[in-house]
Short mmCIF file of C-alpha atoms in Angstrom, two decimals:
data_model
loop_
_atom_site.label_atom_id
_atom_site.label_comp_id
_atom_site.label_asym_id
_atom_site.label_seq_id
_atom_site.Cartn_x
_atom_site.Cartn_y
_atom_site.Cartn_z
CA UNK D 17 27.79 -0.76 39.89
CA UNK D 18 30.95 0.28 39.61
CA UNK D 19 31.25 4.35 40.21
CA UNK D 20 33.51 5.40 37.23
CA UNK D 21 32.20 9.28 36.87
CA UNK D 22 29.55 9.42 34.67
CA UNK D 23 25.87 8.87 35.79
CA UNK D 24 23.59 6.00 34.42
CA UNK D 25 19.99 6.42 34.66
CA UNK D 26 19.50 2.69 33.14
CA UNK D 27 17.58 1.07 36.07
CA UNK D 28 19.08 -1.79 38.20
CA UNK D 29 18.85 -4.24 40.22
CA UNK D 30 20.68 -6.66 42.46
CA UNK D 31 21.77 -9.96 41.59
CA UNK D 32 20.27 -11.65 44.33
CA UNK D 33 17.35 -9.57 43.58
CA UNK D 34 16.87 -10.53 40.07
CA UNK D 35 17.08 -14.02 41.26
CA UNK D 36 14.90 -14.06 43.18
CA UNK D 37 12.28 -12.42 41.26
CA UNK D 38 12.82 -14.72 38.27
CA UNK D 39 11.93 -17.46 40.39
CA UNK D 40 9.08 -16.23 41.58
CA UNK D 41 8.02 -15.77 38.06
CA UNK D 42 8.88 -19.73 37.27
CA UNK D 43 6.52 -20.17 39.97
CA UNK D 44 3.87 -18.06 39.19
CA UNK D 45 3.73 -20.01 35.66
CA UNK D 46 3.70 -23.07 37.35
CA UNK D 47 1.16 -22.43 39.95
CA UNK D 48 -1.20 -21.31 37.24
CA UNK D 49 -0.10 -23.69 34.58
CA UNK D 50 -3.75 -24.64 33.71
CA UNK D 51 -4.28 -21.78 32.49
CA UNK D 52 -0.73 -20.87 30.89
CA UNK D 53 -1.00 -24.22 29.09
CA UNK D 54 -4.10 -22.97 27.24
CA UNK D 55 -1.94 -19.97 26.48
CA UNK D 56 0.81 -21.79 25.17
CA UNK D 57 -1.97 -24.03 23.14
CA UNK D 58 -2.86 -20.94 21.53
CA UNK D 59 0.61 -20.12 21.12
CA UNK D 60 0.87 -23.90 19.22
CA UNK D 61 -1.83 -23.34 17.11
CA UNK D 62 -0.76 -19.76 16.34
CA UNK D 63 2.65 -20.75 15.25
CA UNK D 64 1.15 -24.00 13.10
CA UNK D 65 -1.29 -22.05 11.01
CA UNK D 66 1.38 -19.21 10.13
CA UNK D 67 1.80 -20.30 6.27
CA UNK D 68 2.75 -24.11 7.19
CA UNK D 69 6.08 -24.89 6.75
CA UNK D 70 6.63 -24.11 2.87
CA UNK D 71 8.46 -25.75 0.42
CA UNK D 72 12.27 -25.50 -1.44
CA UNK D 73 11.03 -27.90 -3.90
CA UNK D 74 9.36 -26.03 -6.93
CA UNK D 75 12.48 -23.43 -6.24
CA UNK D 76 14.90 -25.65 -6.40
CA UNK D 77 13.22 -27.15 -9.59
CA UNK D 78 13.76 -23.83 -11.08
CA UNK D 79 16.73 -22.91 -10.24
CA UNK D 80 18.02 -26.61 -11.99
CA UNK D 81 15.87 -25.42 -14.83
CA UNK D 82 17.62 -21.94 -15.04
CA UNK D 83 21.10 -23.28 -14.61
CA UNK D 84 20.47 -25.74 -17.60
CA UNK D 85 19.24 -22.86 -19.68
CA UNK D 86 22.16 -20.83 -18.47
CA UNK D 87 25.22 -23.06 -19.13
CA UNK D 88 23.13 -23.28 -22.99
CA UNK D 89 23.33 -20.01 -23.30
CA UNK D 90 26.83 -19.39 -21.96
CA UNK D 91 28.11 -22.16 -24.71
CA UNK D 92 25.93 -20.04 -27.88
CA UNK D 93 27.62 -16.92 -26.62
CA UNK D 94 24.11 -15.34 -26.12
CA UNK D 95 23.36 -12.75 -23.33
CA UNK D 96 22.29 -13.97 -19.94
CA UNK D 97 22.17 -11.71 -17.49
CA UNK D 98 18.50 -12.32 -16.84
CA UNK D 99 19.24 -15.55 -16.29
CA UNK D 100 21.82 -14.90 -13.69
CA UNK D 101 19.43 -12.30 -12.13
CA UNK D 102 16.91 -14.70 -11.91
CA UNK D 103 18.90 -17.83 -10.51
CA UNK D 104 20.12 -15.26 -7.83
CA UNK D 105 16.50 -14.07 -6.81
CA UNK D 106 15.50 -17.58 -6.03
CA UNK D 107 18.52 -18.44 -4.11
CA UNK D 108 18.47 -15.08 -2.05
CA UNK D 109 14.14 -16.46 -1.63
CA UNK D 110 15.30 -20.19 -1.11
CA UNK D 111 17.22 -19.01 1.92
CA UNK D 112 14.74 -16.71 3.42
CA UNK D 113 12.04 -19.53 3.48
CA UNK D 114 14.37 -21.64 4.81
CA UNK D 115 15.38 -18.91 7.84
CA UNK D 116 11.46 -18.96 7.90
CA UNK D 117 11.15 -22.36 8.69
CA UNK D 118 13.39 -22.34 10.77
CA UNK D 119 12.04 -19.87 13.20
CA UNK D 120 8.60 -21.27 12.94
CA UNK D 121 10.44 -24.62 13.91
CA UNK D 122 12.46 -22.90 16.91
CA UNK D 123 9.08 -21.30 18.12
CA UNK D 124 7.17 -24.63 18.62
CA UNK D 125 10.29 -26.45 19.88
CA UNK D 126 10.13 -23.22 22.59
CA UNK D 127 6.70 -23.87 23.20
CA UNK D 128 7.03 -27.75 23.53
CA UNK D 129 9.63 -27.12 25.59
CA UNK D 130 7.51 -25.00 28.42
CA UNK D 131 4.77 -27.09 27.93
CA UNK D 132 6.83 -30.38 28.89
CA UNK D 133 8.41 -27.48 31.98
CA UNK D 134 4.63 -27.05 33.24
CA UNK D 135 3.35 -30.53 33.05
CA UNK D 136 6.05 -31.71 34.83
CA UNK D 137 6.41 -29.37 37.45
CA UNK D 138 4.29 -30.70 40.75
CA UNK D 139 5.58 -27.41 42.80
CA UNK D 140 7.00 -24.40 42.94
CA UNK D 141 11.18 -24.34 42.65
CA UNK D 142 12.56 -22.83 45.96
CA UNK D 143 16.02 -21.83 44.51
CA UNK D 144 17.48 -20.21 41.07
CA UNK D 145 18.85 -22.97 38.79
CA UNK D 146 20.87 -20.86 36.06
CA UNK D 147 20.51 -24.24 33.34
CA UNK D 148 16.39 -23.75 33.78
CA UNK D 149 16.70 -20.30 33.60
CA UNK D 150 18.64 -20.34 30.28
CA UNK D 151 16.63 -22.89 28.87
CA UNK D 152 13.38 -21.34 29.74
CA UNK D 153 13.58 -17.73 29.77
CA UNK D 154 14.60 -15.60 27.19
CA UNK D 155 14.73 -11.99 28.49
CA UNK D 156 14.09 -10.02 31.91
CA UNK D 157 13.62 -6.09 31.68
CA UNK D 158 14.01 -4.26 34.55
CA UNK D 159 12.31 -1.22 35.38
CA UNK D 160 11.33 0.89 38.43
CA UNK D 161 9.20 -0.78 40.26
CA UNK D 162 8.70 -4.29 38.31
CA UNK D 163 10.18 -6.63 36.66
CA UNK D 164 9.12 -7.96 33.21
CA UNK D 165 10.35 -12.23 32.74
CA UNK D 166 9.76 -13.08 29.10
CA UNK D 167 9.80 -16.91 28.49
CA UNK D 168 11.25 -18.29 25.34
CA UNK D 169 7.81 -19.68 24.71
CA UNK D 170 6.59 -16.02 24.33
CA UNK D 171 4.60 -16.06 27.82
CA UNK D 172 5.38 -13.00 29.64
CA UNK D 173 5.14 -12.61 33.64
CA UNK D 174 5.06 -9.68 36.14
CA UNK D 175 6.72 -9.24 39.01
CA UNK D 176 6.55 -6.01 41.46
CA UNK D 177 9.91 -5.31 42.88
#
């Protein structure tokens, strides 16, 4: 840390510290992988049953409907502001089941992806590799007297500083 005046009372750590931790957290999942691969199963089944993936198709059925009855009413002069209201609150939910898809897909791509990790993995890894690290873990928080590794896959590991 750089000593610029003011006082920081976020807690730290070394960088060679961190490492070191995180891989012992990398190991720690893959020395009990049995039992971190029935986590992640859970995880699987979890993420599957949330609302399966749902479907654009009876919006976007609607929203052709709508658009037909707009552009009629547009040509007979009439008022269609409804219309208009309506075509945007299905476009506005289009896109938000979409984004939810889309997460539910990133989640059990996350999970596949750790699972693959584990069942590969015949040992422990003896040195940080920052391109496993990125692809595996998705936060550390440091605090006093541990450190917290969360992997992408939503498995979270311990580590006592």
């Amino acid at each position: 840390m750089e000593n610029t005046g003011l006082f920081c009372t976020a807690s730290t750590i070394l960088e060679d510290t961190l490492k070191e931790k995180i891989v012992e957290a990398i190991n720690i999942a893959v020395s009990g992988k049995n039992s971190f691969l029935a986590i992640l199963k859970k995880n699987i089944e979890t993420v599957l049953n949330e609302d399966l993936d749902e479907s654009t198709a009876d919006i976007d059925k609607r929203l052709e409907e709508l658009q037909a009855e707009l552009i009629q009413l547009a040509n007979s002069k009439e008022a269609y502001d409804n219309i208009v209201n309506e075509i945007y609150r299905l476009r506005d939910l289009r896109q938000e089941t979409l984004s939810r898809n889309a997460l539910r897909q990133d989640k059990r791509d996350r999970i596949a992806e750790m699972t693959d990790f584990l069942n590969m993995q015949t040992g422990g890894i003896t040195e940080f590799d920052d391109k496993l690290v990125r692809k595996l873990i998705e936060k550390a928080t440091v605090y006093n007297d541990r450190l917290v590794v969360e992997f992408k896959s939503g498995l979270e590991i311990e580590v006592n500083l």
